[in-house]
Coordinates of C-alpha atoms in Angstrom, one line a residue:
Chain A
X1 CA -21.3 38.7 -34.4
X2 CA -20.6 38.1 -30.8
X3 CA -23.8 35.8 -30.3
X4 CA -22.3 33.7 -33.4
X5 CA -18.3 33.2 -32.0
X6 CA -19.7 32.2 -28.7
X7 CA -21.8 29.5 -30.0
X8 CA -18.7 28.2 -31.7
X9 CA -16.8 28.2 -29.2
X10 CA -19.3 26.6 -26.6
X11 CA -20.0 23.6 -29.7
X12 CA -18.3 20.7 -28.5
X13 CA -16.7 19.1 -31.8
X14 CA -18.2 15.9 -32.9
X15 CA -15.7 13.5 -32.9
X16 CA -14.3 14.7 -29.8
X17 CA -10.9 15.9 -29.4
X18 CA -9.5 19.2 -30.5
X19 CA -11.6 21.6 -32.2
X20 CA -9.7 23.5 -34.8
X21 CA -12.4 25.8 -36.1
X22 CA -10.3 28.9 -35.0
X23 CA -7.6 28.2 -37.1
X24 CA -8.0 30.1 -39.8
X25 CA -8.7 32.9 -37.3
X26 CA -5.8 32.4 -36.4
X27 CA -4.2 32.8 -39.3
X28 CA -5.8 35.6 -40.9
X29 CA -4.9 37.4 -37.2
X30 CA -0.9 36.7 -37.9
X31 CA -1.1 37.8 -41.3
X32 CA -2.8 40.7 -40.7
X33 CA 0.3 41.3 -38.0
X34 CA -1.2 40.4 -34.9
X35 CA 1.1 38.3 -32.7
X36 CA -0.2 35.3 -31.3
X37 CA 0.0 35.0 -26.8
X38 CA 2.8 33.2 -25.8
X39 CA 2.1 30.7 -23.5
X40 CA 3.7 30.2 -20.1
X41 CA 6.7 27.7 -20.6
X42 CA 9.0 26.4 -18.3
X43 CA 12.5 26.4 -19.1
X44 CA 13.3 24.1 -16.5
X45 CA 16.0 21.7 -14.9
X46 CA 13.7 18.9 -13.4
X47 CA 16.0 16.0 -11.6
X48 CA 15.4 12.7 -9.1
X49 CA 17.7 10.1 -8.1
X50 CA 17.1 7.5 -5.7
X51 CA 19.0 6.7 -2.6
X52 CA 19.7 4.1 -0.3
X53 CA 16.2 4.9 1.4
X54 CA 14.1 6.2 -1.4
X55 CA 14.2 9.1 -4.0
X56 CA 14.8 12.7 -4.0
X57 CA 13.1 14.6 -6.3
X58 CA 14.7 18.4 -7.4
X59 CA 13.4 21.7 -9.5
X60 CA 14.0 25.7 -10.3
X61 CA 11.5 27.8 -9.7
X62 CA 11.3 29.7 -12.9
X63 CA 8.5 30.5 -15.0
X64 CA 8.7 31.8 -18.2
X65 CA 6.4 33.4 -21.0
X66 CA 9.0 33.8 -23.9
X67 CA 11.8 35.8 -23.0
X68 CA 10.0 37.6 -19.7
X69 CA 9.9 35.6 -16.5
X70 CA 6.8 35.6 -15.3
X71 CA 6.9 33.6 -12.1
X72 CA 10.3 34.0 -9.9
X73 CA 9.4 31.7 -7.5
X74 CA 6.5 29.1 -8.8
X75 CA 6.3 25.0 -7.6
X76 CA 7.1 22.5 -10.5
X77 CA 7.0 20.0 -8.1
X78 CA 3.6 18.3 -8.0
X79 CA 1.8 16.2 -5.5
X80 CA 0.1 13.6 -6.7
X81 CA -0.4 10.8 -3.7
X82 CA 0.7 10.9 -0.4
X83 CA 3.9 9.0 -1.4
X84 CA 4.3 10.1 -5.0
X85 CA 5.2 13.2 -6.1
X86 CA 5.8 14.6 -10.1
X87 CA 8.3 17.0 -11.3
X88 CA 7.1 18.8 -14.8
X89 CA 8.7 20.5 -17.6
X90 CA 7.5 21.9 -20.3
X91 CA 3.9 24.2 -20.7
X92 CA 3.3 24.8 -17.7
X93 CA -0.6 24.7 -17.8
X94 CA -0.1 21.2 -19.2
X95 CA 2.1 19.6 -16.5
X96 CA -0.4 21.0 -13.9
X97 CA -3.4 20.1 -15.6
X98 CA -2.2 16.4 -16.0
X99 CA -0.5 15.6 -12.8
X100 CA -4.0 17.2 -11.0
X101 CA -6.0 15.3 -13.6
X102 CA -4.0 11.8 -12.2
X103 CA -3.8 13.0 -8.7
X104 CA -7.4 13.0 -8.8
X105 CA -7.6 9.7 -10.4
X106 CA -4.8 8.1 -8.1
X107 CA -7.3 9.0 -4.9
X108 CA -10.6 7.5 -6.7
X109 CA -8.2 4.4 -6.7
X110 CA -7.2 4.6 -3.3
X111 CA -11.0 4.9 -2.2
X112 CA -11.4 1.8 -4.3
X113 CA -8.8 -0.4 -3.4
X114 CA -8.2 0.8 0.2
X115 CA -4.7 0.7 -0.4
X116 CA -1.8 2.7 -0.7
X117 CA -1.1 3.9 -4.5
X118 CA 1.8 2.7 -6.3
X119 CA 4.2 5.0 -8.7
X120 CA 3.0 2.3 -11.6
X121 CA -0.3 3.2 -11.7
X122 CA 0.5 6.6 -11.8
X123 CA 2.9 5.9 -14.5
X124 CA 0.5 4.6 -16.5
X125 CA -2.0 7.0 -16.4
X126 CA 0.1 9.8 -17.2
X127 CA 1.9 7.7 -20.0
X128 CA -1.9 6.6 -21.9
X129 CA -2.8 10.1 -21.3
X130 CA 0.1 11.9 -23.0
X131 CA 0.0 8.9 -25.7
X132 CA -3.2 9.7 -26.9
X133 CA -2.3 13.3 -27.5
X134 CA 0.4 12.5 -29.5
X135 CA 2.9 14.6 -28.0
X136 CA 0.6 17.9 -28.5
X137 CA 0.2 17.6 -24.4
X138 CA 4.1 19.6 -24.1
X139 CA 4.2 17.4 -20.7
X140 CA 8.2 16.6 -19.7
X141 CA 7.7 14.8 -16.3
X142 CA 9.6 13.2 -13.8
X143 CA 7.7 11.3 -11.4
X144 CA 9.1 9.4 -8.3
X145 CA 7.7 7.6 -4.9
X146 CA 7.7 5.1 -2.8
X147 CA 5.9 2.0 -2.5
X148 CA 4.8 -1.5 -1.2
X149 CA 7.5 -2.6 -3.8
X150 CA 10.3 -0.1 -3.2
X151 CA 11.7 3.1 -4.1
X152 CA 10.7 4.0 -7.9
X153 CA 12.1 6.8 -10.5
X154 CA 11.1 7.1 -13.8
X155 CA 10.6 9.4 -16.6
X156 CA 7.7 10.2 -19.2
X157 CA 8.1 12.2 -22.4
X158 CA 5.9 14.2 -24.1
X159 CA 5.2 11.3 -26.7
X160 CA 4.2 9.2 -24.3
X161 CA 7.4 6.8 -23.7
X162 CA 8.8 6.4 -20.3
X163 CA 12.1 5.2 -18.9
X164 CA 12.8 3.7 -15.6
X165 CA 16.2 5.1 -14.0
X166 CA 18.3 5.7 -10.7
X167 CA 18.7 9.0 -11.6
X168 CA 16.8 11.2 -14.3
X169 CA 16.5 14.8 -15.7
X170 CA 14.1 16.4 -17.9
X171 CA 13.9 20.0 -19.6
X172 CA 16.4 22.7 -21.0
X173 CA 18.8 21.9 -18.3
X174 CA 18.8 17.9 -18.4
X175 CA 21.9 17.8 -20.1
X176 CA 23.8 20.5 -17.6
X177 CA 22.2 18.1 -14.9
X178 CA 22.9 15.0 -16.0
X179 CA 26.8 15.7 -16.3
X180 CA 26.7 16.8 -12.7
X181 CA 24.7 13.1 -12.0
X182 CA 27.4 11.3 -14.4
X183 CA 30.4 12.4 -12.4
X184 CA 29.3 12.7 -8.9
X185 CA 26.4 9.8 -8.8
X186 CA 27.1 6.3 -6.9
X187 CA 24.9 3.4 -5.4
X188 CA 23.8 3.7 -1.6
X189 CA 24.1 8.0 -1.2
X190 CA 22.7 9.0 2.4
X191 CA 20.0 11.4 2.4
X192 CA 22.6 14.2 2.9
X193 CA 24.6 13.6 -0.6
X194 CA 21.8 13.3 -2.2
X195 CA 20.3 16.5 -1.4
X196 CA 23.5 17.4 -2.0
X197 CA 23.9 16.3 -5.3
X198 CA 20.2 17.2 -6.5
X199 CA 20.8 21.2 -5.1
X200 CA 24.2 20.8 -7.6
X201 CA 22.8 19.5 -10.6
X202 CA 20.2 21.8 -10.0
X203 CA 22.6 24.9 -9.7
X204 CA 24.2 23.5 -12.9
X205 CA 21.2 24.4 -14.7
X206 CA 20.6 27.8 -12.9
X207 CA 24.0 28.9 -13.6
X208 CA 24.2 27.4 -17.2
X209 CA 20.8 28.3 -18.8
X210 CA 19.0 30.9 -19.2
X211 CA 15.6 29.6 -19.2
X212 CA 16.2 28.3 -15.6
X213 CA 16.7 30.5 -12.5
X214 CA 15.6 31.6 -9.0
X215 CA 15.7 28.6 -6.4
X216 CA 15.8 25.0 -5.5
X217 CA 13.0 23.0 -4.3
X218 CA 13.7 20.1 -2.6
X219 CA 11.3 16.7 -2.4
X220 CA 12.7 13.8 0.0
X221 CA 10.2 10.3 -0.4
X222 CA 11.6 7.4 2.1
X223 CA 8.9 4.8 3.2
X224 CA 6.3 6.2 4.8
X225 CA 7.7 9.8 5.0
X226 CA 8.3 13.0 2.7
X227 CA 9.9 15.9 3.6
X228 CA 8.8 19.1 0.9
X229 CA 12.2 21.3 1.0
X230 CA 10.3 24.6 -0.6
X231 CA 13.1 26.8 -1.5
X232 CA 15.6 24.5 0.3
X233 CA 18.4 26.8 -1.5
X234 CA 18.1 30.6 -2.8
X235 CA 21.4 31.2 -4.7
X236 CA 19.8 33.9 -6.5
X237 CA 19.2 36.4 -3.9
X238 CA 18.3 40.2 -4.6
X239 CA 21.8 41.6 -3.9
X240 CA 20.7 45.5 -4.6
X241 CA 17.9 46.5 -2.1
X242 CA 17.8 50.0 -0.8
X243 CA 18.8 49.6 2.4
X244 CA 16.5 52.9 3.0
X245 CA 13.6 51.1 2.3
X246 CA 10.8 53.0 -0.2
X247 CA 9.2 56.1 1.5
X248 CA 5.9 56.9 -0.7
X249 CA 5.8 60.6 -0.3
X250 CA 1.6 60.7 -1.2
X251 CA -0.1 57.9 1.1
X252 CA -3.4 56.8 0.2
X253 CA -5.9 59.3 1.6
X254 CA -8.7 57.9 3.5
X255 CA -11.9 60.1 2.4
X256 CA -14.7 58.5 4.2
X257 CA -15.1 55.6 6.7
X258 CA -18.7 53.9 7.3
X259 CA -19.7 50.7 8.3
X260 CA -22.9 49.2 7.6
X261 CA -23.9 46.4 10.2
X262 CA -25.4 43.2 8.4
X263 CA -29.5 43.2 8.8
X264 CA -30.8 39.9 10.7
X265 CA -33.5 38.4 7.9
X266 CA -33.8 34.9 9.9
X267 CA -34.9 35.1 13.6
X268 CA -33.7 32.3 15.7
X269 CA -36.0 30.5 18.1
X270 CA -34.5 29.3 20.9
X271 CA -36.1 26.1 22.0
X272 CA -38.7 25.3 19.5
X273 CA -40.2 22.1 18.5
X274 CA -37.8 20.0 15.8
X275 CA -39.3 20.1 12.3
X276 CA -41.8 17.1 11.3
X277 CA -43.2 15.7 8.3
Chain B
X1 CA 20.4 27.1 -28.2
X2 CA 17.8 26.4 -30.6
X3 CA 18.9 24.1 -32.3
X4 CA 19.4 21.9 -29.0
X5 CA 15.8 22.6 -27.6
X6 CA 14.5 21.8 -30.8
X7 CA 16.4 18.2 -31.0
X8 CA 15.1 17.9 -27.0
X9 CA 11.7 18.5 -28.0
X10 CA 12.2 15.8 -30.5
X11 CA 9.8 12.0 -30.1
X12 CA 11.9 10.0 -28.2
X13 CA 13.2 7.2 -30.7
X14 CA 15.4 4.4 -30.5
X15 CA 17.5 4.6 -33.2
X16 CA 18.5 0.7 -32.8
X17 CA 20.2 -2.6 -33.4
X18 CA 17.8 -5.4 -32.8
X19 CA 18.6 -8.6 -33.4
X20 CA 16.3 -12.4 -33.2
X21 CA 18.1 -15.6 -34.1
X22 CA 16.9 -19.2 -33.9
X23 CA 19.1 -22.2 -32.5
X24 CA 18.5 -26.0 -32.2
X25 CA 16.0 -25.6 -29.2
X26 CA 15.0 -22.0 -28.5
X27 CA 15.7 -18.4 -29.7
X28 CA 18.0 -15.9 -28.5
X29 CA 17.1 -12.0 -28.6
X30 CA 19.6 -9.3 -28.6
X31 CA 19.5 -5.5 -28.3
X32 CA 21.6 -2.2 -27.6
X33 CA 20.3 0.0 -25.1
X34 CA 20.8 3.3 -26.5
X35 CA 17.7 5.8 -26.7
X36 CA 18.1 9.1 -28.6
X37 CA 16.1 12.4 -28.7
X38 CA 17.6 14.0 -31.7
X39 CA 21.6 14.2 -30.9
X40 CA 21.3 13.3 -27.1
X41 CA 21.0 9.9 -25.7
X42 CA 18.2 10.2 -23.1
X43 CA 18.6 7.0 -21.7
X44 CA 22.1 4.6 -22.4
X45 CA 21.2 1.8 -20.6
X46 CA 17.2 1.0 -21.7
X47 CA 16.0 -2.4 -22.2
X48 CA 14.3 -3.0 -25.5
X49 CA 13.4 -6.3 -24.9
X50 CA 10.1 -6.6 -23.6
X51 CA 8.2 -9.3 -22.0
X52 CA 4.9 -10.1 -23.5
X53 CA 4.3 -13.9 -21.9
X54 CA 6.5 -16.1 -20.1
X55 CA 7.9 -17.7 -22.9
X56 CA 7.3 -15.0 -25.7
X57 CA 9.5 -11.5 -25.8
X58 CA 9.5 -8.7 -28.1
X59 CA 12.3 -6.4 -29.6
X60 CA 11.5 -2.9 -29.8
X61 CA 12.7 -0.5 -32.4
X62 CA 11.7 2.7 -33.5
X63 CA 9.8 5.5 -31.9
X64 CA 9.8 4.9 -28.2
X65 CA 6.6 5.9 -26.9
X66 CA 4.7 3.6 -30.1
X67 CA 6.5 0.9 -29.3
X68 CA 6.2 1.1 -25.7
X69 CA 2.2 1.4 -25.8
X70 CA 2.0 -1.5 -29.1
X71 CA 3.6 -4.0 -26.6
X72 CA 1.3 -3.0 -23.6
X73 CA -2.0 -3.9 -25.8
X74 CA 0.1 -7.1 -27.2
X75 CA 0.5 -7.9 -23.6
X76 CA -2.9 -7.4 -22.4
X77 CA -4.5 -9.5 -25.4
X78 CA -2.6 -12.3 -24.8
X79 CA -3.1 -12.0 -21.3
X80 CA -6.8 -12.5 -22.1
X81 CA -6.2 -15.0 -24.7
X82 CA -4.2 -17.3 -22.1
X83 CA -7.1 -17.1 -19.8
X84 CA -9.1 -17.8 -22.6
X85 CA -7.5 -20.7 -24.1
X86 CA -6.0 -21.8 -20.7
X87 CA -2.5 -23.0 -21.7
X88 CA 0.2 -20.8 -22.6
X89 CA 0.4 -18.7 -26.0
X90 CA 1.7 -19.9 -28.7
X91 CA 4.9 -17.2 -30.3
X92 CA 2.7 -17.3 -33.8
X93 CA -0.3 -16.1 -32.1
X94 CA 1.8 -13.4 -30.3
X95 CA 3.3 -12.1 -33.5
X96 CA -0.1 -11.9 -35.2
X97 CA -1.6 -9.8 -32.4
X98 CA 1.6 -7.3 -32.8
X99 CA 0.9 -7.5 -36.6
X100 CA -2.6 -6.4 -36.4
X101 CA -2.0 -3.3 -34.8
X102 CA 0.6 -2.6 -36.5
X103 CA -1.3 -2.5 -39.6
X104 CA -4.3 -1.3 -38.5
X105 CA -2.6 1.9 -37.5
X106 CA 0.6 1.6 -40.1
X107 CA -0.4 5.5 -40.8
X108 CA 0.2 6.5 -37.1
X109 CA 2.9 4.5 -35.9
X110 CA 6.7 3.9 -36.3
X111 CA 8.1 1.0 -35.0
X112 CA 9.4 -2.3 -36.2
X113 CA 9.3 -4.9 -34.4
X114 CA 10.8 -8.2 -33.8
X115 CA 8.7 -11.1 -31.8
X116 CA 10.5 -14.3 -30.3
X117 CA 9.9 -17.3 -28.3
X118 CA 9.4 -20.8 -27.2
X119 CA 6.3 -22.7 -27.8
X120 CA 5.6 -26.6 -27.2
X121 CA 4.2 -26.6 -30.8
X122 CA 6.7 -25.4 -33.1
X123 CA 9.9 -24.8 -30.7
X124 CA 11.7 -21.7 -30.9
X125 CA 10.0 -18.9 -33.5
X126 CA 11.4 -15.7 -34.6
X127 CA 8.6 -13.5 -36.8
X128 CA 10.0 -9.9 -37.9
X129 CA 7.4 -7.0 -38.0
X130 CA 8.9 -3.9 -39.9
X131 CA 7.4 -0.7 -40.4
X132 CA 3.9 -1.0 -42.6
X133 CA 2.9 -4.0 -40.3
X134 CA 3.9 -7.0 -42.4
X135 CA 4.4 -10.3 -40.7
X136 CA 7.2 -12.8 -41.7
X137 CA 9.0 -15.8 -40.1
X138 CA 12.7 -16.0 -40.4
X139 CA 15.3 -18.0 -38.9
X140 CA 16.8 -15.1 -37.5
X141 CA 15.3 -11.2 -38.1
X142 CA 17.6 -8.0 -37.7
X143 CA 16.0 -4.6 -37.0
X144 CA 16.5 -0.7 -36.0
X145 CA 19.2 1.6 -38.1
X146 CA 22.1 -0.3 -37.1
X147 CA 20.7 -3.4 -38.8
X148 CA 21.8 -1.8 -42.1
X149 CA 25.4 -2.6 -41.1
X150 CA 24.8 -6.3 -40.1
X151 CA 23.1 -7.6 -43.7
X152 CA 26.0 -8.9 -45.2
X153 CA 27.8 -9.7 -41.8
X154 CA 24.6 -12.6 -41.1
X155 CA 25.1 -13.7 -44.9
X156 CA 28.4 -15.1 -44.0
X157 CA 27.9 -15.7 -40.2
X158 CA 25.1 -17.5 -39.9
X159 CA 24.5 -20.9 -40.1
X160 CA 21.9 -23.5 -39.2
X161 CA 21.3 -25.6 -36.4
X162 CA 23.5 -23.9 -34.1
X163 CA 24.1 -24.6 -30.0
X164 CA 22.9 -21.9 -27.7
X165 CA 26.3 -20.9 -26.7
X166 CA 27.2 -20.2 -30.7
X167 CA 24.0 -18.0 -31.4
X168 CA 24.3 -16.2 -28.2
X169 CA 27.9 -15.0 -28.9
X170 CA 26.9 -14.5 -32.6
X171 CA 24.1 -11.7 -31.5
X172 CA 26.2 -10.4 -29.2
X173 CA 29.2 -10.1 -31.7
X174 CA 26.4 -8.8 -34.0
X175 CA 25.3 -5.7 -31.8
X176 CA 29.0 -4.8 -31.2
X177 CA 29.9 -4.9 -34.7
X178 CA 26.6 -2.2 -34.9
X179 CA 27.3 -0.2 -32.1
X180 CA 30.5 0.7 -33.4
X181 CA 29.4 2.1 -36.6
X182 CA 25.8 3.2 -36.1
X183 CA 26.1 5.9 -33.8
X184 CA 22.7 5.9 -33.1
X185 CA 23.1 2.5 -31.2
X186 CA 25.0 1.8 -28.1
X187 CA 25.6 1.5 -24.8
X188 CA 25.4 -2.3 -23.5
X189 CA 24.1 -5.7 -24.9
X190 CA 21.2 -7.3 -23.4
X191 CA 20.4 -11.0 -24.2
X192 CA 17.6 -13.1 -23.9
X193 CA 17.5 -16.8 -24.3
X194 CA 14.4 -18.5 -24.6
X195 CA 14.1 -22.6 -24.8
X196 CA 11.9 -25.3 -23.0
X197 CA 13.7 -24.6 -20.2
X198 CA 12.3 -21.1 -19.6
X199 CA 14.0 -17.5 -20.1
X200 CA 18.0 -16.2 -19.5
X201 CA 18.9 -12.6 -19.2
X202 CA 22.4 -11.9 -20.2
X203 CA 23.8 -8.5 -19.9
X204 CA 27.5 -7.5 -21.6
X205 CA 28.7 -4.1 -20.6
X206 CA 29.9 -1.7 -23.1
X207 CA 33.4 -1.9 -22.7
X208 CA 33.4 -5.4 -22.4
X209 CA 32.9 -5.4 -25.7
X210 CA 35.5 -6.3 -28.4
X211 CA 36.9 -3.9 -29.9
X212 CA 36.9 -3.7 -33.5
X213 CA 38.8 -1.5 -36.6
X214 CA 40.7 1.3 -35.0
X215 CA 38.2 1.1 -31.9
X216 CA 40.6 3.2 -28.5
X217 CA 40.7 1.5 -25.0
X218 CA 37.0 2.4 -23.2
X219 CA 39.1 5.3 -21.2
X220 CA 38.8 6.8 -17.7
X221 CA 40.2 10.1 -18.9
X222 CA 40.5 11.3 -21.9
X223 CA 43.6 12.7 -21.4
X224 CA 44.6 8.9 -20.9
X225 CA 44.1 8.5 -25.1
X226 CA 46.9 10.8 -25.4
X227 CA 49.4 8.1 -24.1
X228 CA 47.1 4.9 -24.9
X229 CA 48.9 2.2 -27.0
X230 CA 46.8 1.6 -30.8
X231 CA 45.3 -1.4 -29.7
X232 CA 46.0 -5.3 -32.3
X233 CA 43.1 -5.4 -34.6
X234 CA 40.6 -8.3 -33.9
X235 CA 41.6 -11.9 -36.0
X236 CA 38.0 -13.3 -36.7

């Protein structure tokens, strides 16, 4: 029985593409009662604007697996060239796994070209990716950089469409975001207001949804430059510790100490002859 | 909650007014620039019109991401096809590539589509390509959901052989006339005009726009409606 569900799972399906051969697994597990996993999700407040030098890229740092945080303090925001970096929303095993996937790509292209990359190219790679998945690839991104052609922001759904923005949010706090970009946002912000601004939309979302929480991070792209603000602001600190400390009443008892020195196996010659053919 | 995660997790569509109208020399292009996922507009100030050559643009309705990728292969073909035939494209031969993927692939995507221009050969061209992939030339082609409200509006309104000035504030009295009962359009107007002499963006901000039946004063508060005058109703 075991033998048989490994070979089916090692099979690669002929046409390529998903394989959905444990479906009806699946299925008869629900019925049956068994729950399915939940995956890791991000309920997540992803934002960038640009400013008068360049963009500033802004994300929580919680994690989520249903109703349980899982991750209190985890990185949405991805690097993918030295002057590109991608916020994601969404499953968070997806936006990793594509943003790597391109990062990886985006280098191949630098070795190629010899040239700096350019946010377009990683636009488009992430958008034919996600296209061709038809929106199963739960990817929410917001991807920003700066280039031989200027500062550029833009946005990619899960479907695959993108928009191209001064200012953008993505995930379960977009819309908490985006009225704190509506009000406060104008053209030609100094790097200061626009932190500014990013750590309050953000906050909007910490404060205003549930699936968001913990801290800010930070991501500051001017021309030849980034600054990577991990937890630039903690609003969420733990206000009840003990100031006591913990006092563990049974330490770990150490039965029996030995050390066993490594053997030599090779001997080494000093000044033998070099090897020949 | 979930019903507002579910509506965020919605395709991204454009739920549309597009409109393509031919004049005596060129064609002029209109669009809103409203894009919906479910009930909230994820981007109020996109630009549907798309560029395929320099003297052939497309109007984008539908889903976004299908009619984003649709105009990238249209773009690349002809691309080739210039190189290829080493003068510029001709807006029939545009339209056809759009139409054969379209068709080809009528089962996975939703998008209509409408493909304008100016060629040496036949002057200004406007070919609609709804949903299902089916090709047809028009003197002028409306599109999207807020095209439902313009049908009988163009029946009176429209008229042959008119000067670029006329059709350009015809598509932009069009789109308004849309925006203001299709709630799934809005935002601004974006124009192109397209003739021998090459290619005009226009751009008319929302409340620039006329106002039409019972339409308030675009507002800076909204406690501000609470003392606003009812503004005339519009004489056409």
């Amino acid at each position: 029985m075991e033998f048989k569900m490994a070979q089916a799972a090692a099979e690669v399906p002929p046409k390529g593409g998903f394989s959905f051969d444990l479906c009806r697994r699946n299925e008869m597990l629900s019925n049956k009662g068994v729950p399915p996993p939940s995956f890791r999700k991000t309920g997540t407040t992803i934002v960038g604007l640009i400013f008068q030098d360049g963009v500033i890229l802004g994300a929580d740092t919680r994690a989520t697996e249903g109703p349980i945080v899982c991750d209190k303090n985890c990185e949405k925001i991805h690097y993918m060239a030295p002057n590109i970096y991608c916020c994601g929303a969404g499953t968070a095993a997806d936006t990793k796994a594509v943003t790597d996937m391109v990062s990886s790509q985006l280098q191949l292209h630098r070795y190629h070209t010899g040239r700096e990359s350019r946010v377009v190219t990683a636009l488009t790679l992430l958008k034919y990716h996600l296209f061709n998945y038809q929106g199963y690839f739960q990817a929410a991104l917001v991807l920003g950089g700066v280039d031989a052609n200027g500062p550029h922001l833009h946005t990619i759904y899960p479907h695959g469409s993108t928009d191209t923005l001064p200012l953008a949010t993505m995930g379960s706090g977009s819309l908490a975001a985006m009225a704190v970009f509506e009000s406060k946002y104008h053209e030609g912000l100094t790097k200061a207001e626009g932190i500014n601004l990013v750590c309050e939309a953000i906050c909007s979302g910490i404060f205003n949804d549930l699936g968001i929480g913990s801290n800010v991070d930070v991501c500051v792209i001017t021309k030849g430059h980034k600054e990577y603000l991990r937890n630039h602001q903690l609003p969420n600190p733990r206000t009840y510790v003990n100031s006591k400390g913990f006092s563990f009443p049974k330490k770990t008892e150490v039965l029996l100490t030995r050390v066993t020195p490594l053997e030599e196996k090779v001997e080494v010659i000093e000044g033998g002859d070099a090897m020949e053919e | 909650m979930d019903l507002i995660k579910a509506d965020l997790n919605a395709p991204h569509s454009m739920g549309t007014t597009i409109i393509g109208v031919t004049y005596n020399g060129g064609v002029v292009l209109g669009a809103d620039s409203r894009t919906s996922t479910g009930v909230y507009v994820a981007n109020r100030a996109s630009d549907k019109i798309t560029q395929l050559t320099d003297n052939v643009y497309v109007c984008r309705s539908g889903s976004a991401a299908d009619s984003q990728i649709v105009s990238d292969y249209v773009r690349y073909f002809l691309h080739q096809h210039t190189i290829q035939l080493g003068q510029p494209a001709t807006v029939k031969v545009a339209a056809n590539l759009v139409r054969l993927i379209a068709y080809s692939n009528k089962n996975m995507l939703q998008t209509g589509l409408i493909v304008g221009g100016w060629d040496k050969y036949e002057g200004g061209k406007i070919y609609g390509i709804p949903l299902g992939g089916t090709i047809i030339e028009q003197p002028f082609a409306i599109g999207g959901s807020g095209s439902s409200y313009l049908y009988g509006f163009f029946d009176q309104a429209w008229k042959e052989g008119m000067t670029k000035d006329e059709a350009e504030q015809l598509v932009v009295k069009a789109v308004s006339l849309a925006i203001a009962r299709d709630g799934a359009s809005g935002g601004v107007v974006r124009t192109v005009i397209i003739n021998s002499e090459g290619v005009t963006r226009n751009f008319y901000p929302g409340d620039k726009l006329p106002l039409w039946h019972e339409e308030l004063e675009p507002q800076n508060s909204l406690l501000d409606i609470l003392n606003s005058t009812i503004p005339e109703p519009m004489h056409i």
